[in-house]
CSV table of C-alpha atoms in Angstrom, one decimal:
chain,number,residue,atom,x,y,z
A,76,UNK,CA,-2.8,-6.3,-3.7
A,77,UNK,CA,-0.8,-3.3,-4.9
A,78,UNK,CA,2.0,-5.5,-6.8
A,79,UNK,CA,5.2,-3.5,-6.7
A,80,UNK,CA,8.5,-2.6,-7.9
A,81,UNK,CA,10.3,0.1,-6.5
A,82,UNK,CA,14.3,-1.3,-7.1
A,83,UNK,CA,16.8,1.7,-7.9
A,84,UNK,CA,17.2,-0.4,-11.4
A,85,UNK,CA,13.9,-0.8,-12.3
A,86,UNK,CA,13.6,-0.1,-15.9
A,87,UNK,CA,10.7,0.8,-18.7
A,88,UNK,CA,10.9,-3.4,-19.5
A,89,UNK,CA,10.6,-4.5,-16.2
A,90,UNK,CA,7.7,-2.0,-15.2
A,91,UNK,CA,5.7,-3.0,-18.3
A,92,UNK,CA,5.8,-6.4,-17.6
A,93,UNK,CA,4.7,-5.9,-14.1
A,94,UNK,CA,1.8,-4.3,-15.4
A,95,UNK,CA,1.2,-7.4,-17.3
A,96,UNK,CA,1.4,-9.6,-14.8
A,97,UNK,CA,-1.1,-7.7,-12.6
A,98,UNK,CA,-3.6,-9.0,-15.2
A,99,UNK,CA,-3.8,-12.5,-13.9
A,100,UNK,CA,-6.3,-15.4,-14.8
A,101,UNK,CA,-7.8,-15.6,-11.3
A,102,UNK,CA,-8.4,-11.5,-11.5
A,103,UNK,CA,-6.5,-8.5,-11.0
A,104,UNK,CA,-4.4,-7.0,-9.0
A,105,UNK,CA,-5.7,-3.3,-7.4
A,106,UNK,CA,-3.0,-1.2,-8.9
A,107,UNK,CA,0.7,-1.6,-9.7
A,108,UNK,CA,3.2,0.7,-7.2
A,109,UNK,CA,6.0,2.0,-9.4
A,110,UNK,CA,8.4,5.1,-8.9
A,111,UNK,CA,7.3,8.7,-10.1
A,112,UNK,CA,9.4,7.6,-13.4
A,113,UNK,CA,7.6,5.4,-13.8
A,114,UNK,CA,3.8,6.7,-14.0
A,115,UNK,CA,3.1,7.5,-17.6
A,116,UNK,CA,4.4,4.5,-19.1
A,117,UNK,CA,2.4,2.0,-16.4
A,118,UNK,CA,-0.7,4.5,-17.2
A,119,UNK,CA,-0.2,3.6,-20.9
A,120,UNK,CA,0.7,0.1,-20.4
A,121,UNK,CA,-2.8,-1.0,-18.5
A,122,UNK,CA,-4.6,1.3,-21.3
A,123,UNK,CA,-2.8,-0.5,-23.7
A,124,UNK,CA,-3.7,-4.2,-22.5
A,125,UNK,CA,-7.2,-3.0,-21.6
A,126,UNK,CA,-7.1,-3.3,-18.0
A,127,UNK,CA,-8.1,0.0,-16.7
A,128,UNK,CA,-9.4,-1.0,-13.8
A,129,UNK,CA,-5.9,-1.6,-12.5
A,130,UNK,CA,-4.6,1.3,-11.0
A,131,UNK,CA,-1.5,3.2,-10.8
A,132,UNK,CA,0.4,3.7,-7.2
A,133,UNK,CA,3.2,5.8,-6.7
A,134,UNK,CA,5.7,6.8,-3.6
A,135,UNK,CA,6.9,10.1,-2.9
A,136,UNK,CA,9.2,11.4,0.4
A,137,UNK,CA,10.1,7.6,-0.3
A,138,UNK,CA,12.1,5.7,0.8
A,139,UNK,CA,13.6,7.8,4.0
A,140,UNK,CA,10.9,9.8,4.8
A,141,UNK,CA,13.0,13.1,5.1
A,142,UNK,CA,12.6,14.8,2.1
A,143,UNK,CA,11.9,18.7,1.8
A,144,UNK,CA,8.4,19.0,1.7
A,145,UNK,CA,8.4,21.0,-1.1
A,146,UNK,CA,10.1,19.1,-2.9
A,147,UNK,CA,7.8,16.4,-2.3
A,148,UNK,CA,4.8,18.2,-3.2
A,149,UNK,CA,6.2,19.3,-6.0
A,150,UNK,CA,7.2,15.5,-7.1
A,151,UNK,CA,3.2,14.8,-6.0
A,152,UNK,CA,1.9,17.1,-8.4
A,153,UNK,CA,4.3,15.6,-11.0
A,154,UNK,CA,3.0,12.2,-10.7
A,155,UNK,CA,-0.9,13.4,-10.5
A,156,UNK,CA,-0.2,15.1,-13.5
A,157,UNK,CA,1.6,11.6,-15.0
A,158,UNK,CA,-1.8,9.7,-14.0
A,159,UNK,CA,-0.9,8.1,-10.7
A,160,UNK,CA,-4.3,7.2,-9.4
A,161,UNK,CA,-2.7,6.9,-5.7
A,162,UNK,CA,0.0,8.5,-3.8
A,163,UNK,CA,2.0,6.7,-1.3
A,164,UNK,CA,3.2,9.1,1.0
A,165,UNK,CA,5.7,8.5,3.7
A,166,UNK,CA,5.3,10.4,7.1
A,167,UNK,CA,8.6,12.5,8.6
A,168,UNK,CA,8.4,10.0,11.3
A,169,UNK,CA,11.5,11.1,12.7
A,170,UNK,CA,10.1,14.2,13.6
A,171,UNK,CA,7.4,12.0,15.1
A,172,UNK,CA,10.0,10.2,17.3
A,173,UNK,CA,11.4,13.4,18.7
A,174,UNK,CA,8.0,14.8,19.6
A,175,UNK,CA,7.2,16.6,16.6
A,176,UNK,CA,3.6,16.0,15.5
A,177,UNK,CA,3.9,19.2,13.3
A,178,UNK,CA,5.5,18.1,9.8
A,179,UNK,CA,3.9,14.6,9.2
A,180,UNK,CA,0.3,16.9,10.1
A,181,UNK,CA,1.2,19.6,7.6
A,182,UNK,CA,2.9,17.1,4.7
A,183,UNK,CA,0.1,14.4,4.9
A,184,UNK,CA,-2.7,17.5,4.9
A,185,UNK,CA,-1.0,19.4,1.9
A,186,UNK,CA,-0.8,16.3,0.1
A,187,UNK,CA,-4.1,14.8,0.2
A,188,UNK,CA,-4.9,18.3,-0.4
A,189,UNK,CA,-3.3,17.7,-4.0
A,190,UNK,CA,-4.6,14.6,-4.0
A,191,UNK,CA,-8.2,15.5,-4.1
A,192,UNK,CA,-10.7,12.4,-4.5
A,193,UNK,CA,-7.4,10.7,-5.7
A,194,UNK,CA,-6.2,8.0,-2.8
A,195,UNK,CA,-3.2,9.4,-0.3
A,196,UNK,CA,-1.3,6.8,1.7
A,197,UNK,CA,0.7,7.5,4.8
A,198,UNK,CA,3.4,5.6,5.2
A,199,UNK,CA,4.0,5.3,8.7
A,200,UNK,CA,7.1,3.2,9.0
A,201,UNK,CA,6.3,1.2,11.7
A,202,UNK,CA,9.3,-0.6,11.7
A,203,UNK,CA,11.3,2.1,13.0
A,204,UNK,CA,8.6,3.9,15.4
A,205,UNK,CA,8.6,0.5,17.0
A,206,UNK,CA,6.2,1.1,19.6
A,207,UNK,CA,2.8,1.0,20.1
A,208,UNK,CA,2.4,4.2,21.2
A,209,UNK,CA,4.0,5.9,18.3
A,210,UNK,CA,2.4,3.5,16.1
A,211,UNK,CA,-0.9,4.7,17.0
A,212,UNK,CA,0.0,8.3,17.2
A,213,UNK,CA,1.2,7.9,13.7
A,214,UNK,CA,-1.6,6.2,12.8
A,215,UNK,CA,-4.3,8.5,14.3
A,216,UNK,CA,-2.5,11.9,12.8
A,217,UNK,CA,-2.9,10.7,9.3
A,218,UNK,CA,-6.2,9.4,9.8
A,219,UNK,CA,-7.3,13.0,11.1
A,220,UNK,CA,-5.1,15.2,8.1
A,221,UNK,CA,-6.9,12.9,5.9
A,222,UNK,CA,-5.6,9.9,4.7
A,223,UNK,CA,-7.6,7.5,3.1
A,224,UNK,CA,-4.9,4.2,3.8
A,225,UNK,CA,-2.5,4.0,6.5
A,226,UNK,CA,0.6,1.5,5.9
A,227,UNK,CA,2.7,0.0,7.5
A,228,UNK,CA,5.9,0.5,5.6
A,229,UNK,CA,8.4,0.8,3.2
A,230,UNK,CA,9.7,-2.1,2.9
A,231,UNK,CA,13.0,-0.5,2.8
A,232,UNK,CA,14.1,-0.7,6.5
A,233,UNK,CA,15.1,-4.3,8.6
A,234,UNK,CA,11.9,-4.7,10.0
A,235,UNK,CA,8.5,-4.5,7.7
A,236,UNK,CA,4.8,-5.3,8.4
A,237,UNK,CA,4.1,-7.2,11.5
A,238,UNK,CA,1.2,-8.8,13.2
A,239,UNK,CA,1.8,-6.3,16.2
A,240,UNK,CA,1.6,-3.3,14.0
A,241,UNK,CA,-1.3,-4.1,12.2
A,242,UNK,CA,-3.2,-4.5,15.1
A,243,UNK,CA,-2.6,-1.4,16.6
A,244,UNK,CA,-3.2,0.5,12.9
A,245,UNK,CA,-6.1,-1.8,12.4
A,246,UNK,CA,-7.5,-0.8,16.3
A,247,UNK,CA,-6.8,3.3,15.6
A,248,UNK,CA,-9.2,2.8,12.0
A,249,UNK,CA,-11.9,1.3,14.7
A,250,UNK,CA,-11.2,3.7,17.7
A,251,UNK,CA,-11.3,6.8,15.8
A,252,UNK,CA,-14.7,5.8,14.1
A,253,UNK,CA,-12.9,6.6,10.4
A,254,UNK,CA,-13.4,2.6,8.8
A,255,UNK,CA,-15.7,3.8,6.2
A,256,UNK,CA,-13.1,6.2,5.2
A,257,UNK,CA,-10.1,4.5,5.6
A,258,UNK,CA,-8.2,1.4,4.9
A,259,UNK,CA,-4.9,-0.7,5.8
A,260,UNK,CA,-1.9,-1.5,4.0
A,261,UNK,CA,0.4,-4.5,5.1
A,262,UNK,CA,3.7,-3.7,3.0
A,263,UNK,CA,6.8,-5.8,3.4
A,264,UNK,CA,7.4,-9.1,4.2
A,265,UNK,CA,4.2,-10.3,3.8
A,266,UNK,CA,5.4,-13.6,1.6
A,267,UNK,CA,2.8,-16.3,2.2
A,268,UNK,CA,-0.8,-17.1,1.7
A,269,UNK,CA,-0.8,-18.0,5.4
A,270,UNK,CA,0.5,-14.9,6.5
A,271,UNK,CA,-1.9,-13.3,4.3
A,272,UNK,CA,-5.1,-15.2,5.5
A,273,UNK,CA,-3.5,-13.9,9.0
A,274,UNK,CA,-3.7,-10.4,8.9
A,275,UNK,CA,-7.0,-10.8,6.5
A,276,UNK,CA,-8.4,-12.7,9.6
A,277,UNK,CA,-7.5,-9.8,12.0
A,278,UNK,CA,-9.0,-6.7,10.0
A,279,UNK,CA,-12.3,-8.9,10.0
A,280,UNK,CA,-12.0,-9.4,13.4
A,281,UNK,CA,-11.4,-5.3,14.6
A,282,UNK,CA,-13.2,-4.2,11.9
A,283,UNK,CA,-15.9,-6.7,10.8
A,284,UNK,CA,-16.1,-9.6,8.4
A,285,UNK,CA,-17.2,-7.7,5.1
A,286,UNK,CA,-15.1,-4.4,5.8
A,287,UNK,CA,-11.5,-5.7,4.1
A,288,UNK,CA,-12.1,-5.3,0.2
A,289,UNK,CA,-10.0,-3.2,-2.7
A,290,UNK,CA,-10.7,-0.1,-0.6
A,291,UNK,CA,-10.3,-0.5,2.6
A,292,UNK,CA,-7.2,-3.8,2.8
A,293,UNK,CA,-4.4,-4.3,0.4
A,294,UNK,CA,-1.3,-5.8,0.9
A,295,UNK,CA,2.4,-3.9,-0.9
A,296,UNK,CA,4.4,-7.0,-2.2
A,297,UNK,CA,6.0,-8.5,-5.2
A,298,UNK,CA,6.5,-12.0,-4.1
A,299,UNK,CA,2.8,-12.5,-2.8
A,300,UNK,CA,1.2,-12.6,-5.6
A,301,UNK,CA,3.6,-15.9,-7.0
A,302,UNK,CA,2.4,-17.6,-4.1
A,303,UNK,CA,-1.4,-17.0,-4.3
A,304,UNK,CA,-1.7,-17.5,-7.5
A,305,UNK,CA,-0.1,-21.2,-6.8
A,306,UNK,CA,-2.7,-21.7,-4.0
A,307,UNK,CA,-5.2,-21.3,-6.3
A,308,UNK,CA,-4.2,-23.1,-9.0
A,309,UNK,CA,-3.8,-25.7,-6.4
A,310,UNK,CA,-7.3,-25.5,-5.9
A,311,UNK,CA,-8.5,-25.3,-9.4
A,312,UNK,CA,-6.5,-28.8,-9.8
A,313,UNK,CA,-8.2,-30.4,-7.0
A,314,UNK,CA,-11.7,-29.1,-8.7
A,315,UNK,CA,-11.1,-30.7,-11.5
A,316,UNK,CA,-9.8,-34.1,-9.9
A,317,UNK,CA,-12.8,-34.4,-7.9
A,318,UNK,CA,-14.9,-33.7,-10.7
A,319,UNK,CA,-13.6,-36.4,-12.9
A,320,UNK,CA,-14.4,-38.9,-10.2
């Protein structure tokens, strides 16, 4: 899981005790996603609690997608430079949706070009390309210019991850032969363990049973973690209940 904040009035308080509670008792979270601001002081914070292992996510061309590209390698560089350990990068899919392969090709290849052996996510915002068809051609484009994740979303538009959409992102990994090299990223609306063990149960099934781990599968939420940390504690209780019988 990459837990996340990314609210317009996130502040220093509320991004440190994210990174706090990505250090739970039942392990830790893969990173914490936080805007650019927001590197340095996450960086520091996990240093500072001794949990290094966590690392730091940031967005850029985020949350719209049509940002001067530029610009957005300029705010890349910015955040390496802060410590981010990943880049989540969304795609000029509106380009994409007028037939225009060109930008997301160049952005997502100059980027991961900053990004070195640092991790680049394309954002594909599947939500709005809607179809299959320009979910895998999304999909496949960043996989070729060198992402090493493809995710679904922002979380920032009315419709998020979805079942559909992760199969067809999950089926472009297997088609184009890329699954040691890249992973998947549910983000958005993904709320319950269920829905979790769902799309957990679909990557094994496209892309085998021991390919989903920290770098290959992660899921962008906030309110995920709540609930599967009160699964398990669930099941820690019932341990213990049947133990004392």
């Amino acid at each position: 899981m990459d837990l996340t904040s990314l609210n317009d009035d996130d502040t220093d308080a509320r991004i440190l005790a994210l990174c706090q509670q990505a250090a739970t008792p039942h392990g830790h979270t893969a990173a914490v996603c936080v805007y650019p601001r927001f590197v340095a002081l996450a960086r520091q914070a996990l240093a500072t609690q001794h949990t290094p292992a966590i690392k730091v996510a940031t967005v850029v061309n985020f949350p719209g997608g049509d940002q001067d590209p530029d610009a957005v390698l300029a705010e890349t560089r910015a955040a390496l430079a802060d410590g981010a350990d990943e880049v989540d990068l969304v795609i000029p899919w509106r380009a994409l949706m007028a037939g225009d392969e060109a930008p997301a090709r160049a952005l997502v290849s100059r980027c991961k070009a900053l990004c070195g052996d640092r991790v680049l996510k394309a954002i594909i915002e599947s939500g709005e390309l809607k179809t299959p068809a320009l979910i895998r051609a999304a999909s496949l484009l960043a996989i070729e210019e060198g992402a090493d994740f493809i995710k679904t979303s922002t979380g920032k538009v009315p419709i998020n991850a979805t079942s559909e959409a992760a199969r067809t992102m999950l089926a472009a990994i297997a088609d184009s032969g890329a699954r040691q090299r890249v992973g998947f990223k549910a983000a958005g609306g993904v709320r319950s363990a269920q829905e979790a063990a769902d799309y957990l149960g679909m990557a094994q099934e496209l892309l085998g049973e021991r390919w989903p781990d920290a770098a290959h599968f992660r899921f962008g939420a906030s309110s995920l973690l709540t609930q599967l940390l009160a699964v398990l504690n669930e099941e820690e209780e019932g341990v213990a209940s049947a133990s004392t019988y």
